[in-house]
Amino acid sequence: MTESTPSIHTPVLLHEVVEGLGTPRVYLDGTLGGAGHMLAIAQHAKGKLTVIGLDRDPAAIKRARALLEGKAEQVILEHTDFRNLDLALDAHSIKEVDAILLDLGISSDELDASGKGFSFLRDEPLFMTMGNPTEQTFTAKDIVNTWEEETIADVIFGYGEERYARRIARNIVNYRAKKLIETTFELGEIIKMSVPGMYRHGKIHPATRTFQALRIAVNDELGALKSGLSKGYERLASGGRMAVISFHSLEDRIVKDFNKARVAEGATITTKKPITASPEERAVNPRSRSAKLRILVKP
Ligand SMILES: C[S@@+](CC[C@H](N)C(=O)[O-])C[C@H]1O[C@@H](n2cnc3c(N)ncnc32)[C@H](O)[C@@H]1O
């Protein structure tokens, strides 16, 4: 896949996000991806807005440029982590924004077509970085080949909530004593032989949780989220809204706790329970099944 290929990502909870964020004058999308949400929000505001899109993946930024041209009064796209959103806004002299969206994790473009090893269904090098990997980049290959067994187990258990984390870590270390672990298929096989037969044929692929854990660790996703939430809220105008879509309990807990603390200071939330996908959306987009949307309104 190249930057000129259209995005294959289907935005989740699209209608709910557009309805929840209304018609902002200045909209910041910290996770631009295939720009599906941004485009819908720009169209909803009839192009009368400034949009700022950030992404850690340079391919997403390049792909979105042509798509967004002329869709807003000002289109600013930056290849950066949303934990640096303050710097991105400063660089364009934007003090405040009316709406923010963080749609967490990776896009289908990254999962299915980046060649960076996010999916256990494709045989690829074990990078798992959202940015473009270079010789110096920290990757999943570094974790499985150099970290201590106990630390690997802690990552897989802590970020993947994988109950066979210790067995998987043990087998990773045994395997690498003979040969470096270089590809997704090699890691997938190690995981498969670490879990009981029943689990191998369960509802989710046995490698799902371990791959999620490694991806979170490689990209420090939870650290980025905490930092992005604080910085985003700081730059939100009074009455501004910050929407976050999370895909697993670790992320959702961070968002829920952050919102709760702001509510204690006078902010409001639009719904007590997170918004989830309708049965219709779940049926056509399996990715939406674990999505939870929470919206915070600044006083
Ligand atoms: C789920 S996709 C977003 C899809 C997008 N909302 C759309 O409608 O197409 C998440 C995107 O956020 C990016 N991303 C994840 N964490 C990030 C971070 N900390 N900073 C910047 N971009 C990030 C990923 O590279 C990916 O492109």
Tab-separated table of C-alpha atoms and ligand atoms in Angstrom:
chain	number	residue	atom	x	y	z
A	1	MET	CA	0.000	0.000	0.000
A	2	THR	CA	1.294	3.480	-0.857
A	3	GLU	CA	0.203	6.934	0.257
A	4	SER	CA	-1.734	7.371	-2.967
A	5	THR	CA	-3.864	4.278	-2.291
A	6	PRO	CA	-7.162	5.264	-0.638
A	7	SER	CA	-7.600	4.372	3.019
A	8	ILE	CA	-9.275	1.032	3.743
A	9	HIS	CA	-10.230	2.114	7.264
A	10	THR	CA	-13.930	2.314	8.151
A	11	PRO	CA	-14.477	4.931	10.874
A	12	VAL	CA	-16.324	3.610	13.926
A	13	LEU	CA	-19.253	5.373	15.621
A	14	LEU	CA	-19.162	7.993	12.876
A	15	HIS	CA	-22.688	9.289	13.327
A	16	GLU	CA	-22.306	9.327	17.123
A	17	VAL	CA	-19.044	11.302	16.944
A	18	VAL	CA	-20.466	13.891	14.523
A	19	GLU	CA	-23.567	14.303	16.646
A	20	GLY	CA	-21.532	14.444	19.843
A	21	LEU	CA	-19.050	17.052	18.617
A	22	GLY	CA	-21.566	19.298	16.822
A	23	THR	CA	-20.264	22.046	14.541
A	24	PRO	CA	-16.904	23.198	15.870
A	25	ARG	CA	-15.105	26.267	14.467
A	26	VAL	CA	-11.733	24.709	15.304
A	27	TYR	CA	-11.455	20.894	15.331
A	28	LEU	CA	-8.410	18.894	16.388
A	29	ASP	CA	-8.198	15.247	15.375
A	30	GLY	CA	-5.304	13.655	17.253
A	31	THR	CA	-5.646	10.342	15.392
A	32	LEU	CA	-6.277	11.322	11.786
A	33	GLY	CA	-5.902	7.811	10.264
A	34	GLY	CA	-8.002	7.541	7.090
A	35	ALA	CA	-9.559	10.949	7.941
A	36	GLY	CA	-13.093	9.499	7.928
A	37	HIS	CA	-14.145	11.316	11.105
A	38	MET	CA	-12.458	14.543	10.066
A	39	LEU	CA	-14.124	14.573	6.686
A	40	ALA	CA	-17.569	13.955	8.193
A	41	ILE	CA	-17.104	16.708	10.778
A	42	ALA	CA	-15.882	19.148	8.106
A	43	GLN	CA	-18.899	18.322	5.941
A	44	HIS	CA	-21.265	18.674	8.890
A	45	ALA	CA	-19.823	22.160	9.572
A	46	LYS	CA	-20.228	22.933	5.828
A	47	GLY	CA	-16.521	23.601	5.540
A	48	LYS	CA	-16.710	26.622	7.867
A	49	LEU	CA	-13.968	25.524	10.227
A	50	THR	CA	-10.267	25.026	10.777
A	51	VAL	CA	-9.158	21.407	11.056
A	52	ILE	CA	-5.919	20.204	12.588
A	53	GLY	CA	-5.057	16.540	12.011
A	54	LEU	CA	-2.201	14.700	13.725
A	55	ASP	CA	-0.902	11.178	13.234
A	56	ARG	CA	2.211	9.253	14.243
A	57	ASP	CA	2.045	7.425	10.950
A	58	PRO	CA	3.467	9.574	8.133
A	59	ALA	CA	1.525	7.541	5.536
A	60	ALA	CA	-1.788	8.644	7.103
A	61	ILE	CA	-0.839	12.315	6.836
A	62	LYS	CA	0.253	11.992	3.214
A	63	ARG	CA	-2.858	10.058	2.253
A	64	ALA	CA	-5.226	12.562	3.899
A	65	ARG	CA	-3.801	15.680	2.234
A	66	ALA	CA	-5.547	15.300	-1.119
A	67	LEU	CA	-8.711	13.996	0.526
A	68	LEU	CA	-9.108	17.069	2.734
A	69	GLU	CA	-8.083	19.735	0.257
A	70	GLY	CA	-10.763	22.435	0.081
A	71	LYS	CA	-12.929	20.724	2.706
A	72	ALA	CA	-12.279	23.366	5.387
A	73	GLU	CA	-11.208	27.015	5.562
A	74	GLN	CA	-7.832	25.909	6.903
A	75	VAL	CA	-6.415	22.377	6.863
A	76	ILE	CA	-3.362	21.741	9.041
A	77	LEU	CA	-1.879	18.236	9.014
A	78	GLU	CA	1.149	17.303	11.107
A	79	HIS	CA	3.089	14.080	11.437
A	80	THR	CA	3.389	13.961	15.212
A	81	ASP	CA	2.233	12.163	18.345
A	82	PHE	CA	-0.888	13.656	19.919
A	83	ARG	CA	1.098	13.886	23.131
A	84	ASN	CA	2.724	16.876	21.370
A	85	LEU	CA	-0.550	18.497	20.386
A	86	ASP	CA	0.367	21.656	22.323
A	87	LEU	CA	3.470	22.112	20.170
A	88	ALA	CA	1.493	21.511	16.970
A	89	LEU	CA	-1.097	24.135	17.996
A	90	ASP	CA	1.618	26.609	19.078
A	91	ALA	CA	3.367	26.205	15.721
A	92	HIS	CA	0.206	27.500	14.032
A	93	SER	CA	-0.616	30.098	16.719
A	94	ILE	CA	-3.845	28.318	17.672
A	95	LYS	CA	-4.633	28.916	21.340
A	96	GLU	CA	-7.865	26.978	21.754
A	97	VAL	CA	-9.952	24.395	19.954
A	98	ASP	CA	-13.707	23.682	20.194
A	99	ALA	CA	-13.600	19.947	19.657
A	100	ILE	CA	-11.067	17.139	19.929
A	101	LEU	CA	-11.243	13.510	18.863
A	102	LEU	CA	-8.879	10.733	19.908
A	103	ASP	CA	-9.872	7.503	18.127
A	104	LEU	CA	-7.284	5.220	19.688
A	105	GLY	CA	-5.143	2.349	18.452
A	106	ILE	CA	-4.205	1.573	14.890
A	107	SER	CA	-6.154	1.892	11.654
A	108	SER	CA	-7.002	-0.914	9.244
A	109	ASP	CA	-4.410	0.631	6.926
A	110	GLU	CA	-1.733	-0.066	9.536
A	111	LEU	CA	-3.108	-3.435	10.595
A	112	ASP	CA	-3.702	-4.939	7.180
A	113	ALA	CA	-1.466	-3.123	4.751
A	114	SER	CA	1.509	-1.389	6.393
A	115	GLY	CA	3.866	-4.400	6.399
A	116	LYS	CA	4.964	-3.424	9.922
A	117	GLY	CA	3.966	-6.584	11.724
A	118	PHE	CA	0.777	-5.524	13.531
A	119	SER	CA	-1.163	-8.561	12.358
A	120	PHE	CA	-0.502	-12.209	13.201
A	121	LEU	CA	-2.390	-13.134	10.025
A	122	ARG	CA	0.395	-11.890	7.737
A	123	ASP	CA	4.056	-12.917	7.728
A	124	GLU	CA	5.892	-9.643	8.305
A	125	PRO	CA	8.890	-8.325	10.228
A	126	LEU	CA	8.110	-7.725	13.890
A	127	PHE	CA	8.221	-3.913	14.036
A	128	MET	CA	4.795	-2.802	15.357
A	129	THR	CA	5.764	0.873	15.277
A	130	MET	CA	3.251	3.447	14.087
A	131	GLY	CA	6.067	5.582	12.705
A	132	ASN	CA	8.413	4.366	9.976
A	133	PRO	CA	10.989	2.040	11.562
A	134	THR	CA	14.688	2.806	11.102
A	135	GLU	CA	17.744	0.956	12.499
A	136	GLN	CA	17.431	2.986	15.714
A	137	THR	CA	13.695	2.577	16.223
A	138	PHE	CA	12.558	0.577	19.212
A	139	THR	CA	10.448	-2.330	17.931
A	140	ALA	CA	8.613	-5.448	19.090
A	141	LYS	CA	11.625	-7.418	17.870
A	142	ASP	CA	13.719	-5.666	20.547
A	143	ILE	CA	11.241	-6.618	23.260
A	144	VAL	CA	10.997	-10.319	22.412
A	145	ASN	CA	14.714	-10.761	21.712
A	146	THR	CA	16.327	-8.689	24.465
A	147	TRP	CA	14.014	-8.139	27.423
A	148	GLU	CA	14.102	-10.429	30.444
A	149	GLU	CA	11.567	-13.216	30.637
A	150	GLU	CA	9.794	-11.695	33.630
A	151	THR	CA	9.500	-8.268	32.013
A	152	ILE	CA	8.089	-9.798	28.822
A	153	ALA	CA	5.568	-11.727	30.906
A	154	ASP	CA	4.599	-8.545	32.771
A	155	VAL	CA	4.040	-6.690	29.488
A	156	ILE	CA	1.922	-9.486	28.021
A	157	PHE	CA	-0.100	-9.815	31.196
A	158	GLY	CA	-0.331	-6.098	31.992
A	159	TYR	CA	-1.132	-4.761	28.516
A	160	GLY	CA	-2.768	-7.843	27.031
A	161	GLU	CA	-4.537	-9.275	30.091
A	162	GLU	CA	-3.306	-12.624	28.726
A	163	ARG	CA	-3.667	-15.397	31.266
A	164	TYR	CA	-0.942	-17.542	29.676
A	165	ALA	CA	1.563	-14.661	29.725
A	166	ARG	CA	4.174	-16.532	31.792
A	167	ARG	CA	4.136	-19.610	29.541
A	168	ILE	CA	4.369	-17.442	26.427
A	169	ALA	CA	7.298	-15.461	27.869
A	170	ARG	CA	9.072	-18.706	28.832
A	171	ASN	CA	8.715	-20.097	25.306
A	172	ILE	CA	9.855	-16.799	23.750
A	173	VAL	CA	13.054	-16.970	25.802
A	174	ASN	CA	13.606	-20.674	25.000
A	175	TYR	CA	13.115	-20.045	21.289
A	176	ARG	CA	15.431	-17.048	21.101
A	177	ALA	CA	18.227	-19.025	22.788
A	178	LYS	CA	18.423	-20.887	19.451
A	179	LYS	CA	17.390	-18.209	16.964
A	180	LEU	CA	16.335	-14.554	16.852
A	181	ILE	CA	12.574	-14.050	16.631
A	182	GLU	CA	12.132	-11.960	13.493
A	183	THR	CA	8.654	-12.357	12.079
A	184	THR	CA	5.013	-12.288	13.103
A	185	PHE	CA	4.537	-15.909	12.050
A	186	GLU	CA	7.461	-17.062	14.222
A	187	LEU	CA	5.989	-15.259	17.216
A	188	GLY	CA	2.507	-16.539	16.396
A	189	GLU	CA	3.774	-20.138	16.411
A	190	ILE	CA	5.538	-19.638	19.762
A	191	ILE	CA	2.296	-18.296	21.235
A	192	LYS	CA	0.227	-21.146	19.799
A	193	MET	CA	2.471	-23.783	21.347
A	194	SER	CA	2.302	-21.977	24.714
A	195	VAL	CA	-1.460	-22.119	25.173
A	196	PRO	CA	-3.750	-25.098	25.795
A	197	GLY	CA	-5.380	-26.723	22.751
A	198	MET	CA	-8.839	-25.475	23.711
A	199	TYR	CA	-7.646	-21.874	23.717
A	200	ARG	CA	-6.117	-22.371	20.259
A	201	HIS	CA	-9.567	-22.915	18.819
A	202	GLY	CA	-11.392	-20.322	20.923
A	203	LYS	CA	-13.370	-17.259	19.867
A	204	ILE	CA	-10.340	-15.014	19.559
A	205	HIS	CA	-7.008	-15.964	17.973
A	206	PRO	CA	-4.534	-17.021	20.704
A	207	ALA	CA	-2.060	-14.329	19.555
A	208	THR	CA	-4.554	-11.449	19.816
A	209	ARG	CA	-3.734	-10.394	23.362
A	210	THR	CA	0.039	-10.774	23.056
A	211	PHE	CA	0.135	-8.745	19.843
A	212	GLN	CA	-2.002	-6.040	21.457
A	213	ALA	CA	0.332	-5.956	24.474
A	214	LEU	CA	3.493	-5.635	22.398
A	215	ARG	CA	1.959	-2.888	20.245
A	216	ILE	CA	0.936	-0.911	23.339
A	217	ALA	CA	4.427	-1.253	24.809
A	218	VAL	CA	6.311	-0.408	21.592
A	219	ASN	CA	4.299	2.767	21.040
A	220	ASP	CA	3.846	3.672	24.731
A	221	GLU	CA	0.164	4.017	23.917
A	222	LEU	CA	-1.063	4.424	27.481
A	223	GLY	CA	1.555	7.087	28.274
A	224	ALA	CA	0.578	8.954	25.106
A	225	LEU	CA	-3.102	8.732	26.040
A	226	LYS	CA	-2.591	10.188	29.540
A	227	SER	CA	-0.517	13.003	28.174
A	228	GLY	CA	-2.845	13.660	25.202
A	229	LEU	CA	-5.901	13.845	27.470
A	230	SER	CA	-4.310	16.442	29.781
A	231	LYS	CA	-2.914	18.553	26.986
A	232	GLY	CA	-6.082	18.311	24.933
A	233	TYR	CA	-8.295	19.364	27.825
A	234	GLU	CA	-5.955	22.254	28.593
A	235	ARG	CA	-6.357	23.618	25.060
A	236	LEU	CA	-10.107	23.098	24.901
A	237	ALA	CA	-12.171	26.316	24.837
A	238	SER	CA	-14.914	26.823	27.416
A	239	GLY	CA	-17.883	24.716	26.264
A	240	GLY	CA	-15.505	22.676	24.074
A	241	ARG	CA	-15.868	18.912	23.761
A	242	MET	CA	-13.284	16.138	23.876
A	243	ALA	CA	-14.361	12.754	22.489
A	244	VAL	CA	-12.328	9.594	22.980
A	245	ILE	CA	-12.964	6.204	21.391
A	246	SER	CA	-11.184	3.389	23.211
A	247	PHE	CA	-10.911	-0.269	22.217
A	248	HIS	CA	-9.865	-2.109	25.358
A	249	SER	CA	-10.355	-1.868	29.088
A	250	LEU	CA	-6.914	-0.404	29.880
A	251	GLU	CA	-7.569	2.593	27.634
A	252	ASP	CA	-11.147	2.996	28.743
A	253	ARG	CA	-10.162	3.001	32.414
A	254	ILE	CA	-7.711	5.848	31.802
A	255	VAL	CA	-10.350	7.890	29.928
A	256	LYS	CA	-13.026	7.164	32.528
A	257	ASP	CA	-10.759	8.192	35.428
A	258	PHE	CA	-9.605	11.327	33.613
A	259	ASN	CA	-13.192	12.385	32.901
A	260	LYS	CA	-14.270	11.643	36.457
A	261	ALA	CA	-11.556	13.906	37.847
A	262	ARG	CA	-12.588	16.735	35.469
A	263	VAL	CA	-16.266	16.299	36.411
A	264	ALA	CA	-15.261	16.789	40.049
A	265	GLU	CA	-13.797	20.133	38.935
A	266	GLY	CA	-16.986	21.238	37.134
A	267	ALA	CA	-16.835	19.600	33.685
A	268	THR	CA	-19.742	17.510	32.403
A	269	ILE	CA	-20.032	14.288	30.459
A	270	THR	CA	-22.664	13.886	27.757
A	271	THR	CA	-23.692	10.375	28.775
A	272	LYS	CA	-23.066	8.477	31.977
A	273	LYS	CA	-22.356	5.215	30.166
A	274	PRO	CA	-20.020	5.110	27.175
A	275	ILE	CA	-21.639	5.086	23.734
A	276	THR	CA	-21.204	1.763	21.929
A	277	ALA	CA	-21.872	0.610	18.386
A	278	SER	CA	-25.370	-0.305	17.214
A	279	PRO	CA	-26.120	-3.925	16.264
A	280	GLU	CA	-26.137	-2.790	12.595
A	281	GLU	CA	-22.649	-1.311	12.862
A	282	ARG	CA	-21.341	-4.340	14.777
A	283	ALA	CA	-22.610	-6.593	12.022
A	284	VAL	CA	-20.782	-4.765	9.233
A	285	ASN	CA	-17.660	-3.606	11.087
A	286	PRO	CA	-16.309	-6.139	13.625
A	287	ARG	CA	-13.763	-3.550	14.832
A	288	SER	CA	-16.643	-1.493	16.254
A	289	ARG	CA	-17.640	-4.245	18.683
A	290	SER	CA	-15.139	-3.216	21.334
A	291	ALA	CA	-15.405	0.559	20.747
A	292	LYS	CA	-16.447	2.835	23.613
A	293	LEU	CA	-17.031	6.547	23.076
A	294	ARG	CA	-16.889	9.014	25.970
A	295	ILE	CA	-17.400	12.759	25.569
A	296	LEU	CA	-16.290	15.380	28.076
A	297	VAL	CA	-17.497	19.010	28.011
A	298	LYS	CA	-15.299	21.735	29.504
A	299	PRO	CA	-17.129	24.263	31.715
B	1	LIG	C1	-8.214	4.104	14.747
B	1	LIG	S1	-7.202	5.029	13.712
B	1	LIG	C2	-8.102	6.507	13.453
B	1	LIG	C3	-9.068	6.446	12.310
B	1	LIG	C4	-9.720	7.758	11.972
B	1	LIG	N1	-10.513	8.280	13.039
B	1	LIG	C5	-10.554	7.653	10.705
B	1	LIG	O1	-11.707	8.081	10.706
B	1	LIG	O2	-10.061	7.112	9.707
B	1	LIG	C6	-5.960	5.584	14.785
B	1	LIG	C7	-4.881	6.427	14.124
B	1	LIG	O3	-4.219	7.145	15.157
B	1	LIG	C8	-2.840	7.055	15.026
B	1	LIG	N2	-2.314	7.156	16.386
B	1	LIG	C9	-2.426	6.276	17.410
B	1	LIG	N3	-1.842	6.749	18.513
B	1	LIG	C10	-1.370	7.988	18.194
B	1	LIG	C11	-0.684	8.991	18.924
B	1	LIG	N4	-0.320	8.816	20.200
B	1	LIG	N5	-0.388	10.143	18.293
B	1	LIG	C12	-0.732	10.332	16.981
B	1	LIG	N6	-1.354	9.413	16.239
B	1	LIG	C13	-1.674	8.251	16.843
B	1	LIG	C14	-2.575	5.757	14.316
B	1	LIG	O4	-1.365	5.813	13.598
B	1	LIG	C15	-3.807	5.630	13.400
B	1	LIG	O5	-3.569	6.180	12.134
